[in-house]
Amino acid sequence: MSGTRQANIPLCEMPTQWYNIVPDLPEPLPLPMDPESGPSRLANLPKMMIGECLKQEMSQERWVDIPPGIQELYAQAGRPRPLFRAVNLEKELGTPARMYYKGEFFSPTGSHKVNTALAQAYYARQEGFERLTTETGAGQWGTALAYAASLMGLKCTVYWVRAVYSWKADRKALMELFGAEVLASPSPRTRAGKALYDMDPNHHGSLAIAISEGMEDASSDPKAVYSLGSVLNHVLLHQTIIGLEAKKQFDRFGDYPDVVISCVGGGSNFGGFAIPFLHDVLKQGKKIKFIAAQSQSTPNLQAEYRYDFADHAELTPMLKMMTLGHRIESPPIKGDGLRYHGCSPILSLLRHTGYIDTVAYPIDEKHVFERAVIFVKCEGFLPAPESAYSIACAIDEALKCKETGEKKAIAFNISGHGFLDIPGYRKVLDIR
Ligand SMILES: Cc1ncc(COP(=O)(O)O)c(C=O)c1O
């Protein structure tokens, strides 16, 4: 199905395999490793992670079958999701560029995070676990996992970065409607959290701290397993459903992107959208410009490429990634899902080898939110604050085309909706 404004594929054409880019990377992906001292974090992984996810994490298999049970869950969650041509936005900007956005905001919980939440909850259930523990920043991942756990009959405990927990009461209520237990992080519940909580009960927290709490919680309960919402190879793998669908939808439009843009925190949204197109660049010689939209609060893709921990309490193995340091203190923002110290090892390697450009927008977020308003007025969908970064970057690129007269096709993913983020819009845009 396609018209001038929207293309979609029927359910029977939804991809049945995820794409694993690891065997196609321009250099071998450096393996996780243990720090020089202390207990082996690598040896602890099988006790901490969902077995199938750990297997996928290390996999060199290029195409990984999506089990029929997960395909059904994807269908229930409304996949395939449409690709739109932003006709009104193009007119408003007066750009010769063709602008396309993928509608990941058509999601029961509001974002792309359900694509891996459903897979992880499905595998956890198969492996006999009864409870999932996790971190969340924006709250989108926590809600997605709460939803997936609920569908799979599992319990769910969410450690939520306090800076965001404090202003998203309705999103907390949504997680609780799905049956999850939701705690502000750092919390007094875990050793990792308590040490910081005791120093400052209003500590605004970070994803790195919340990850430590989720891991510690799971490790003390044999019926629980820890589930991570971004960064790791298997998470990006599950998210490739986004870009794989988008490629089929581009075929229906009879077009192909020159520029692929999305926002990056830990990298699952950007990776999910861009990796299937990166395949074409690496294997078929296509030329695409990839741009990761970030915040100056944590521009991890502009940082050092080195081994670092993924969490604050150093419970994870060390990952080779672009990192600002796992204990960095960064200012909270309204797009707080982007505030993470390190970027996925896969994307870090691709950035290091020159395949990905980045832009980091100022912490006051005015530019980003003002661009999002232009989009809302033309296209009608309210993006999540994180997705507003993708929109800002796409508009900036389209305006460059206006200056140069280039007729590029610009593709961006709108990873989530902003219906539960209105207080953030009000604050940044001073709406009374
Ligand atoms: C809507 C949305 N988009 C993007 C992100 C960024 O995370 P990641 O880089 O893992 O996609 C988040 C994180 O919470 C999010 O909620």
Short mmCIF file of C-alpha atoms and ligand atoms in Angstrom, two decimals:
data_model
loop_
_atom_site.label_atom_id
_atom_site.label_comp_id
_atom_site.label_asym_id
_atom_site.label_seq_id
_atom_site.Cartn_x
_atom_site.Cartn_y
_atom_site.Cartn_z
CA MET A 1 0.00 0.00 0.00
CA SER A 2 1.28 3.47 -0.75
CA GLY A 3 -0.01 6.93 -1.53
CA THR A 4 1.78 10.25 -1.73
CA ARG A 5 1.79 10.64 2.02
CA GLN A 6 2.06 7.16 3.55
CA ALA A 7 3.46 3.76 2.66
CA ASN A 8 2.97 0.57 4.58
CA ILE A 9 3.35 -3.15 4.09
CA PRO A 10 0.71 -5.76 4.94
CA LEU A 11 1.22 -7.91 8.03
CA CYS A 12 2.15 -10.92 5.86
CA GLU A 13 5.16 -8.92 4.59
CA MET A 14 6.46 -7.93 8.03
CA PRO A 15 10.12 -9.05 8.26
CA THR A 16 10.49 -12.48 9.86
CA GLN A 17 14.20 -12.11 10.65
CA TRP A 18 16.20 -9.45 12.49
CA TYR A 19 19.47 -8.25 10.94
CA ASN A 20 22.67 -8.69 12.95
CA ILE A 21 25.28 -6.26 11.60
CA VAL A 22 28.14 -7.68 13.71
CA PRO A 23 29.59 -9.98 10.96
CA ASP A 24 29.38 -7.09 8.45
CA LEU A 25 31.10 -4.39 10.54
CA PRO A 26 34.18 -2.77 8.94
CA GLU A 27 36.34 -4.06 11.83
CA PRO A 28 35.78 -6.90 14.33
CA LEU A 29 33.69 -5.72 17.25
CA PRO A 30 35.90 -5.60 20.39
CA LEU A 31 34.62 -8.10 22.95
CA PRO A 32 33.41 -7.11 26.43
CA MET A 33 36.12 -7.65 29.04
CA ASP A 34 36.69 -7.85 32.77
CA PRO A 35 38.43 -5.06 34.68
CA GLU A 36 41.95 -5.82 35.95
CA SER A 37 40.79 -6.46 39.51
CA GLY A 38 37.68 -7.69 41.30
CA PRO A 39 35.29 -10.55 40.54
CA SER A 40 34.67 -11.61 36.96
CA ARG A 41 31.70 -9.70 35.57
CA LEU A 42 31.76 -11.84 32.44
CA ALA A 43 31.39 -15.05 34.46
CA ASN A 44 28.41 -13.50 36.22
CA LEU A 45 26.52 -12.64 33.00
CA PRO A 46 24.71 -15.98 32.58
CA LYS A 47 23.22 -15.53 36.07
CA MET A 48 22.12 -12.01 35.30
CA MET A 49 20.89 -12.03 31.70
CA ILE A 50 18.17 -13.80 29.72
CA GLY A 51 19.92 -16.82 28.15
CA GLU A 52 18.65 -16.28 24.59
CA CYS A 53 19.63 -12.59 24.73
CA LEU A 54 23.13 -13.49 25.90
CA LYS A 55 23.40 -15.93 22.99
CA GLN A 56 22.26 -13.22 20.56
CA GLU A 57 24.70 -10.78 22.15
CA MET A 58 27.62 -12.94 21.05
CA SER A 59 26.10 -14.11 17.75
CA GLN A 60 27.92 -13.86 14.41
CA GLU A 61 24.83 -15.07 12.54
CA ARG A 62 23.77 -12.39 10.01
CA TRP A 63 20.02 -13.10 10.02
CA VAL A 64 18.24 -14.17 13.20
CA ASP A 65 14.74 -15.70 12.97
CA ILE A 66 12.03 -13.83 14.85
CA PRO A 67 10.12 -16.62 16.65
CA PRO A 68 6.47 -16.84 15.49
CA GLY A 69 5.37 -16.01 19.08
CA ILE A 70 7.25 -12.69 18.91
CA GLN A 71 5.91 -11.98 15.42
CA GLU A 72 2.42 -12.34 16.90
CA LEU A 73 3.29 -9.97 19.72
CA TYR A 74 4.60 -7.46 17.17
CA ALA A 75 1.30 -7.72 15.30
CA GLN A 76 -0.61 -7.20 18.54
CA ALA A 77 1.50 -4.09 19.20
CA GLY A 78 0.47 -2.66 15.83
CA ARG A 79 3.36 -3.57 13.57
CA PRO A 80 4.12 -2.90 10.77
CA ARG A 81 4.25 0.84 11.49
CA PRO A 82 3.85 3.28 8.57
CA LEU A 83 6.43 5.45 6.83
CA PHE A 84 5.11 8.95 6.11
CA ARG A 85 6.17 11.53 3.55
CA ALA A 86 6.17 14.89 5.34
CA VAL A 87 4.49 16.74 2.49
CA ASN A 88 3.17 19.61 4.62
CA LEU A 89 6.48 20.08 6.40
CA GLU A 90 8.38 20.20 3.10
CA LYS A 91 6.00 22.95 1.88
CA GLU A 92 6.30 24.92 5.10
CA LEU A 93 10.10 24.82 4.95
CA GLY A 94 10.17 25.51 1.20
CA THR A 95 12.80 22.81 0.83
CA PRO A 96 13.52 20.82 -2.34
CA ALA A 97 14.30 17.85 -0.02
CA ARG A 98 11.92 14.92 0.26
CA MET A 99 11.31 14.22 3.95
CA TYR A 100 10.15 10.84 5.29
CA TYR A 101 9.44 9.82 8.87
CA LYS A 102 8.81 6.41 10.37
CA GLY A 103 5.91 6.28 12.83
CA GLU A 104 7.29 4.33 15.79
CA PHE A 105 5.04 6.51 17.98
CA PHE A 106 2.13 4.23 16.98
CA SER A 107 2.97 2.03 19.93
CA PRO A 108 0.81 0.86 22.85
CA THR A 109 3.19 2.44 25.35
CA GLY A 110 4.38 5.30 23.15
CA SER A 111 7.72 4.28 21.66
CA HIS A 112 10.01 1.91 19.77
CA LYS A 113 11.06 0.34 23.07
CA VAL A 114 8.30 -2.30 22.79
CA ASN A 115 10.23 -3.99 19.93
CA THR A 116 12.85 -5.35 22.32
CA ALA A 117 10.67 -5.38 25.45
CA LEU A 118 8.34 -7.93 23.85
CA ALA A 119 11.24 -10.08 22.68
CA GLN A 120 12.99 -9.99 26.06
CA ALA A 121 9.83 -10.71 28.06
CA TYR A 122 8.97 -13.56 25.68
CA TYR A 123 12.39 -15.21 26.14
CA ALA A 124 12.36 -14.60 29.91
CA ARG A 125 9.02 -16.34 30.20
CA GLN A 126 10.26 -19.26 28.09
CA GLU A 127 13.26 -19.60 30.39
CA GLY A 128 11.05 -19.80 33.48
CA PHE A 129 11.75 -16.41 35.09
CA GLU A 130 8.96 -14.78 37.07
CA ARG A 131 10.16 -11.19 37.38
CA LEU A 132 12.00 -8.65 35.24
CA THR A 133 14.05 -5.81 36.70
CA THR A 134 15.20 -2.79 34.78
CA GLU A 135 16.27 0.86 34.59
CA THR A 136 14.51 3.64 32.74
CA GLY A 137 15.39 7.23 31.81
CA ALA A 138 12.56 8.86 29.87
CA GLY A 139 10.21 6.24 31.29
CA GLN A 140 9.45 4.91 27.80
CA TRP A 141 11.56 1.80 28.32
CA GLY A 142 10.11 1.15 31.78
CA THR A 143 6.59 1.42 30.38
CA ALA A 144 7.42 -0.84 27.43
CA LEU A 145 8.85 -3.52 29.71
CA ALA A 146 5.95 -3.19 32.18
CA TYR A 147 3.56 -3.74 29.24
CA ALA A 148 5.52 -6.69 27.82
CA ALA A 149 5.83 -8.28 31.27
CA SER A 150 2.11 -7.89 31.77
CA LEU A 151 1.34 -9.63 28.46
CA MET A 152 3.72 -12.47 29.40
CA GLY A 153 2.37 -12.84 32.96
CA LEU A 154 5.62 -11.64 34.59
CA LYS A 155 6.24 -9.19 37.40
CA CYS A 156 8.32 -6.12 36.68
CA THR A 157 10.39 -3.75 38.85
CA VAL A 158 11.49 -0.45 37.33
CA TYR A 159 14.25 1.82 38.71
CA TRP A 160 13.52 5.22 37.24
CA VAL A 161 16.00 8.12 37.11
CA ARG A 162 14.60 10.50 39.75
CA ALA A 163 15.02 13.66 37.60
CA VAL A 164 12.31 12.30 35.28
CA TYR A 165 10.26 10.24 37.77
CA SER A 166 9.53 13.55 39.51
CA TRP A 167 7.74 15.17 36.56
CA LYS A 168 6.06 12.26 34.76
CA ALA A 169 3.39 11.15 37.25
CA ASP A 170 1.06 9.96 34.48
CA ARG A 171 3.73 7.74 32.92
CA LYS A 172 4.40 6.26 36.36
CA ALA A 173 0.66 5.57 36.69
CA LEU A 174 0.71 3.87 33.27
CA MET A 175 3.54 1.56 34.35
CA GLU A 176 1.56 0.78 37.51
CA LEU A 177 -1.58 0.07 35.47
CA PHE A 178 0.47 -2.63 33.76
CA GLY A 179 1.26 -3.98 37.24
CA ALA A 180 4.88 -2.80 37.58
CA GLU A 181 6.54 -1.65 40.77
CA VAL A 182 8.20 1.71 40.10
CA LEU A 183 10.95 3.21 42.27
CA ALA A 184 12.77 6.54 41.96
CA SER A 185 16.50 5.97 41.49
CA PRO A 186 18.78 6.20 43.38
CA SER A 187 16.55 4.32 45.82
CA PRO A 188 17.19 3.04 49.34
CA ARG A 189 16.23 -0.48 48.07
CA THR A 190 19.68 -1.49 46.76
CA ARG A 191 23.24 -1.10 48.03
CA ALA A 192 24.23 0.82 44.89
CA GLY A 193 21.28 3.18 45.25
CA LYS A 194 21.37 3.58 49.03
CA ALA A 195 24.96 4.84 49.08
CA LEU A 196 23.90 7.78 46.88
CA TYR A 197 20.41 8.18 48.34
CA ASP A 198 21.80 8.54 51.87
CA MET A 199 24.11 11.32 50.71
CA ASP A 200 21.25 13.12 48.94
CA PRO A 201 17.65 11.83 49.01
CA ASN A 202 16.89 14.22 46.13
CA HIS A 203 19.79 12.94 44.00
CA HIS A 204 18.58 13.37 40.41
CA GLY A 205 20.06 10.03 39.35
CA SER A 206 21.34 8.73 36.04
CA LEU A 207 20.75 5.76 33.79
CA ALA A 208 24.09 4.32 34.94
CA ILE A 209 22.89 4.35 38.57
CA ALA A 210 19.49 2.90 37.69
CA ILE A 211 21.19 0.09 35.72
CA SER A 212 23.27 -0.80 38.80
CA GLU A 213 20.10 -0.95 40.89
CA GLY A 214 18.25 -3.16 38.41
CA MET A 215 21.21 -5.54 38.15
CA GLU A 216 21.74 -5.77 41.89
CA ASP A 217 18.04 -6.45 42.46
CA ALA A 218 17.97 -9.29 39.90
CA SER A 219 21.16 -10.85 41.24
CA SER A 220 19.63 -11.29 44.69
CA ASP A 221 16.50 -13.10 43.42
CA PRO A 222 16.88 -16.37 41.46
CA LYS A 223 13.40 -15.91 39.97
CA ALA A 224 14.30 -12.49 38.56
CA VAL A 225 16.33 -11.53 35.54
CA TYR A 226 17.70 -8.18 34.44
CA SER A 227 16.60 -6.64 31.17
CA LEU A 228 18.37 -3.71 29.49
CA GLY A 229 16.57 -1.29 27.17
CA SER A 230 19.43 -0.10 24.98
CA VAL A 231 23.20 -0.22 24.25
CA LEU A 232 23.70 -3.98 23.89
CA ASN A 233 23.95 -5.85 20.58
CA HIS A 234 20.81 -7.93 21.13
CA VAL A 235 18.72 -4.83 21.85
CA LEU A 236 19.84 -3.20 18.59
CA LEU A 237 19.20 -6.52 16.84
CA HIS A 238 15.54 -6.58 17.97
CA GLN A 239 15.14 -2.94 16.94
CA THR A 240 16.25 -3.61 13.34
CA ILE A 241 12.62 -4.46 12.63
CA ILE A 242 12.18 -0.66 12.29
CA GLY A 243 14.70 -0.15 9.48
CA LEU A 244 13.85 -3.45 7.76
CA GLU A 245 10.23 -2.36 7.49
CA ALA A 246 11.29 1.13 6.41
CA LYS A 247 13.33 -0.27 3.51
CA LYS A 248 10.29 -2.15 2.18
CA GLN A 249 8.20 0.99 2.59
CA PHE A 250 10.78 3.10 0.72
CA ASP A 251 10.47 0.60 -2.15
CA ARG A 252 6.74 1.29 -2.20
CA PHE A 253 7.41 5.01 -2.42
CA GLY A 254 9.93 4.23 -5.20
CA ASP A 255 12.54 6.22 -3.29
CA TYR A 256 15.66 5.65 -1.16
CA PRO A 257 17.24 7.87 1.52
CA ASP A 258 20.34 10.03 1.00
CA VAL A 259 20.35 11.00 4.67
CA VAL A 260 19.29 8.86 7.65
CA ILE A 261 18.77 10.64 10.97
CA SER A 262 17.73 9.68 14.47
CA CYS A 263 18.34 10.58 18.08
CA VAL A 264 20.82 8.64 20.20
CA GLY A 265 20.95 7.89 23.89
CA GLY A 266 22.31 4.37 24.30
CA GLY A 267 21.71 3.81 20.59
CA SER A 268 18.77 1.41 20.22
CA ASN A 269 16.50 3.75 18.26
CA PHE A 270 19.19 5.02 15.90
CA GLY A 271 20.62 1.51 15.54
CA GLY A 272 17.22 -0.04 14.85
CA PHE A 273 16.41 2.47 12.13
CA ALA A 274 19.85 2.95 10.58
CA ILE A 275 21.49 -0.50 10.74
CA PRO A 276 19.49 -2.04 7.85
CA PHE A 277 20.55 0.96 5.71
CA LEU A 278 24.14 0.66 6.98
CA HIS A 279 23.99 -2.87 5.57
CA ASP A 280 23.47 -1.38 2.10
CA VAL A 281 26.42 0.98 2.60
CA LEU A 282 28.76 -1.74 3.88
CA LYS A 283 27.70 -4.54 1.54
CA GLN A 284 26.30 -2.84 -1.57
CA GLY A 285 28.33 0.36 -1.80
CA LYS A 286 25.33 2.68 -1.31
CA LYS A 287 26.12 6.23 -0.24
CA ILE A 288 24.10 7.49 2.74
CA LYS A 289 24.89 10.20 5.28
CA PHE A 290 23.98 9.04 8.81
CA ILE A 291 23.46 11.68 11.50
CA ALA A 292 23.01 10.94 15.21
CA ALA A 293 21.12 13.71 17.03
CA GLN A 294 22.23 14.15 20.64
CA SER A 295 22.17 16.57 23.56
CA GLN A 296 25.14 18.60 24.78
CA SER A 297 24.20 17.15 28.16
CA THR A 298 25.78 13.82 27.12
CA PRO A 299 27.21 13.90 23.58
CA ASN A 300 28.61 10.40 24.01
CA LEU A 301 29.34 9.93 20.30
CA GLN A 302 31.74 12.89 20.49
CA ALA A 303 33.63 11.35 23.43
CA GLU A 304 36.60 8.99 23.78
CA TYR A 305 36.57 5.48 22.28
CA ARG A 306 37.73 3.20 25.09
CA TYR A 307 36.69 0.45 27.51
CA ASP A 308 34.28 1.58 30.22
CA PHE A 309 31.58 0.18 32.50
CA ALA A 310 27.94 0.43 31.42
CA ASP A 311 26.79 1.20 34.97
CA HIS A 312 27.72 3.38 37.93
CA ALA A 313 28.50 0.62 40.46
CA GLU A 314 30.75 -1.26 38.01
CA LEU A 315 28.67 -4.44 38.00
CA THR A 316 28.77 -4.85 34.20
CA PRO A 317 31.73 -6.04 32.15
CA MET A 318 33.65 -3.28 30.40
CA LEU A 319 32.47 -2.43 26.89
CA LYS A 320 34.55 -0.76 24.18
CA MET A 321 32.46 2.28 23.41
CA MET A 322 32.44 6.03 22.99
CA THR A 323 32.07 7.19 26.56
CA LEU A 324 32.08 10.27 28.73
CA GLY A 325 32.91 8.13 31.78
CA HIS A 326 30.47 5.97 33.75
CA ARG A 327 30.38 8.31 36.73
CA ILE A 328 29.94 11.57 34.84
CA GLU A 329 27.41 13.98 36.36
CA SER A 330 25.33 15.46 33.56
CA PRO A 331 22.54 18.03 33.73
CA PRO A 332 19.01 16.56 33.41
CA ILE A 333 17.06 17.61 30.31
CA LYS A 334 13.49 17.05 29.14
CA GLY A 335 14.73 14.56 26.55
CA ASP A 336 16.35 12.67 29.40
CA GLY A 337 16.25 9.35 27.52
CA LEU A 338 19.29 10.72 25.65
CA ARG A 339 21.29 11.28 28.86
CA TYR A 340 23.58 8.27 29.04
CA HIS A 341 27.35 8.31 29.34
CA GLY A 342 28.17 5.73 26.66
CA CYS A 343 26.95 4.66 23.24
CA SER A 344 26.30 1.15 21.99
CA PRO A 345 29.55 -0.67 21.04
CA ILE A 346 28.19 -1.27 17.52
CA LEU A 347 27.42 2.41 16.88
CA SER A 348 30.63 3.49 18.61
CA LEU A 349 32.66 1.35 16.22
CA LEU A 350 30.74 2.75 13.23
CA ARG A 351 31.31 6.28 14.48
CA HIS A 352 34.99 5.53 15.12
CA THR A 353 35.40 4.20 11.58
CA GLY A 354 33.72 7.28 10.08
CA TYR A 355 30.27 6.02 9.10
CA ILE A 356 28.22 8.22 11.44
CA ASP A 357 28.17 12.01 11.90
CA THR A 358 26.80 13.59 15.06
CA VAL A 359 25.24 16.83 16.16
CA ALA A 360 24.63 17.80 19.80
CA TYR A 361 21.97 20.41 20.61
CA PRO A 362 22.15 22.90 23.51
CA ILE A 363 20.94 21.91 26.94
CA ASP A 364 18.19 24.56 27.09
CA GLU A 365 16.48 22.47 24.34
CA LYS A 366 14.78 25.55 22.86
CA HIS A 367 16.01 24.90 19.31
CA VAL A 368 14.84 21.30 19.50
CA PHE A 369 11.39 22.01 20.94
CA GLU A 370 10.77 24.93 18.59
CA ARG A 371 11.56 22.67 15.62
CA ALA A 372 9.19 20.03 17.10
CA VAL A 373 6.40 22.62 17.18
CA ILE A 374 6.86 23.32 13.45
CA PHE A 375 6.49 19.58 12.90
CA VAL A 376 3.40 19.32 15.14
CA LYS A 377 1.69 22.16 13.30
CA CYS A 378 2.38 20.67 9.85
CA GLU A 379 2.17 16.94 10.44
CA GLY A 380 -0.06 16.73 13.51
CA PHE A 381 1.88 14.21 15.61
CA LEU A 382 3.33 15.22 18.97
CA PRO A 383 6.81 13.70 19.34
CA ALA A 384 8.46 12.54 22.56
CA PRO A 385 11.15 15.05 23.62
CA GLU A 386 13.86 12.59 22.52
CA SER A 387 12.23 12.22 19.09
CA ALA A 388 12.12 16.03 18.83
CA TYR A 389 15.93 15.84 18.46
CA SER A 390 15.50 13.71 15.32
CA ILE A 391 13.00 16.22 13.96
CA ALA A 392 15.25 19.21 14.72
CA CYS A 393 18.13 17.55 12.91
CA ALA A 394 15.95 16.58 9.90
CA ILE A 395 14.63 20.15 9.62
CA ASP A 396 18.17 21.56 9.87
CA GLU A 397 19.27 19.25 7.03
CA ALA A 398 16.20 20.15 4.92
CA LEU A 399 16.99 23.85 5.37
CA LYS A 400 20.57 23.21 4.21
CA CYS A 401 19.05 21.65 1.06
CA LYS A 402 17.01 24.82 0.62
CA GLU A 403 20.23 26.84 0.59
CA THR A 404 22.09 24.54 -1.79
CA GLY A 405 19.12 23.47 -3.92
CA GLU A 406 19.95 19.78 -3.33
CA LYS A 407 16.98 17.41 -3.73
CA LYS A 408 17.94 14.92 -1.06
CA ALA A 409 15.68 12.28 0.47
CA ILE A 410 15.89 12.68 4.24
CA ALA A 411 14.66 9.83 6.46
CA PHE A 412 14.11 10.15 10.20
CA ASN A 413 12.51 8.00 12.84
CA ILE A 414 10.02 9.39 15.32
CA SER A 415 10.76 6.99 18.12
CA GLY A 416 7.94 7.98 20.44
CA HIS A 417 4.93 10.20 21.09
CA GLY A 418 4.87 13.00 23.61
CA PHE A 419 1.39 12.69 25.10
CA LEU A 420 2.84 12.04 28.55
CA ASP A 421 5.55 14.69 28.13
CA ILE A 422 3.38 17.82 27.95
CA PRO A 423 4.87 19.26 31.18
CA GLY A 424 8.25 19.17 29.42
CA TYR A 425 6.86 21.11 26.44
CA ARG A 426 5.23 23.62 28.79
CA LYS A 427 8.45 24.18 30.68
CA VAL A 428 10.81 24.58 27.72
CA LEU A 429 8.40 26.63 25.58
CA ASP A 430 7.00 28.59 28.52
CA ILE A 431 3.40 27.58 27.79
CA ARG A 432 1.14 28.63 30.69
C1 LIG B 1 11.26 8.08 22.69
C2 LIG B 1 12.71 7.75 22.87
N1 LIG B 1 13.54 7.86 21.82
C3 LIG B 1 14.86 7.61 21.92
C4 LIG B 1 15.41 7.26 23.13
C5 LIG B 1 16.88 7.08 23.21
O1 LIG B 1 17.29 5.83 23.61
P1 LIG B 1 18.02 4.88 22.59
O2 LIG B 1 19.21 5.60 22.11
O3 LIG B 1 18.30 3.63 23.28
O4 LIG B 1 17.02 4.69 21.52
C6 LIG B 1 14.60 7.11 24.26
C7 LIG B 1 15.14 6.69 25.55
O5 LIG B 1 14.51 6.60 26.54
C8 LIG B 1 13.21 7.37 24.12
O6 LIG B 1 12.38 7.26 25.16
#
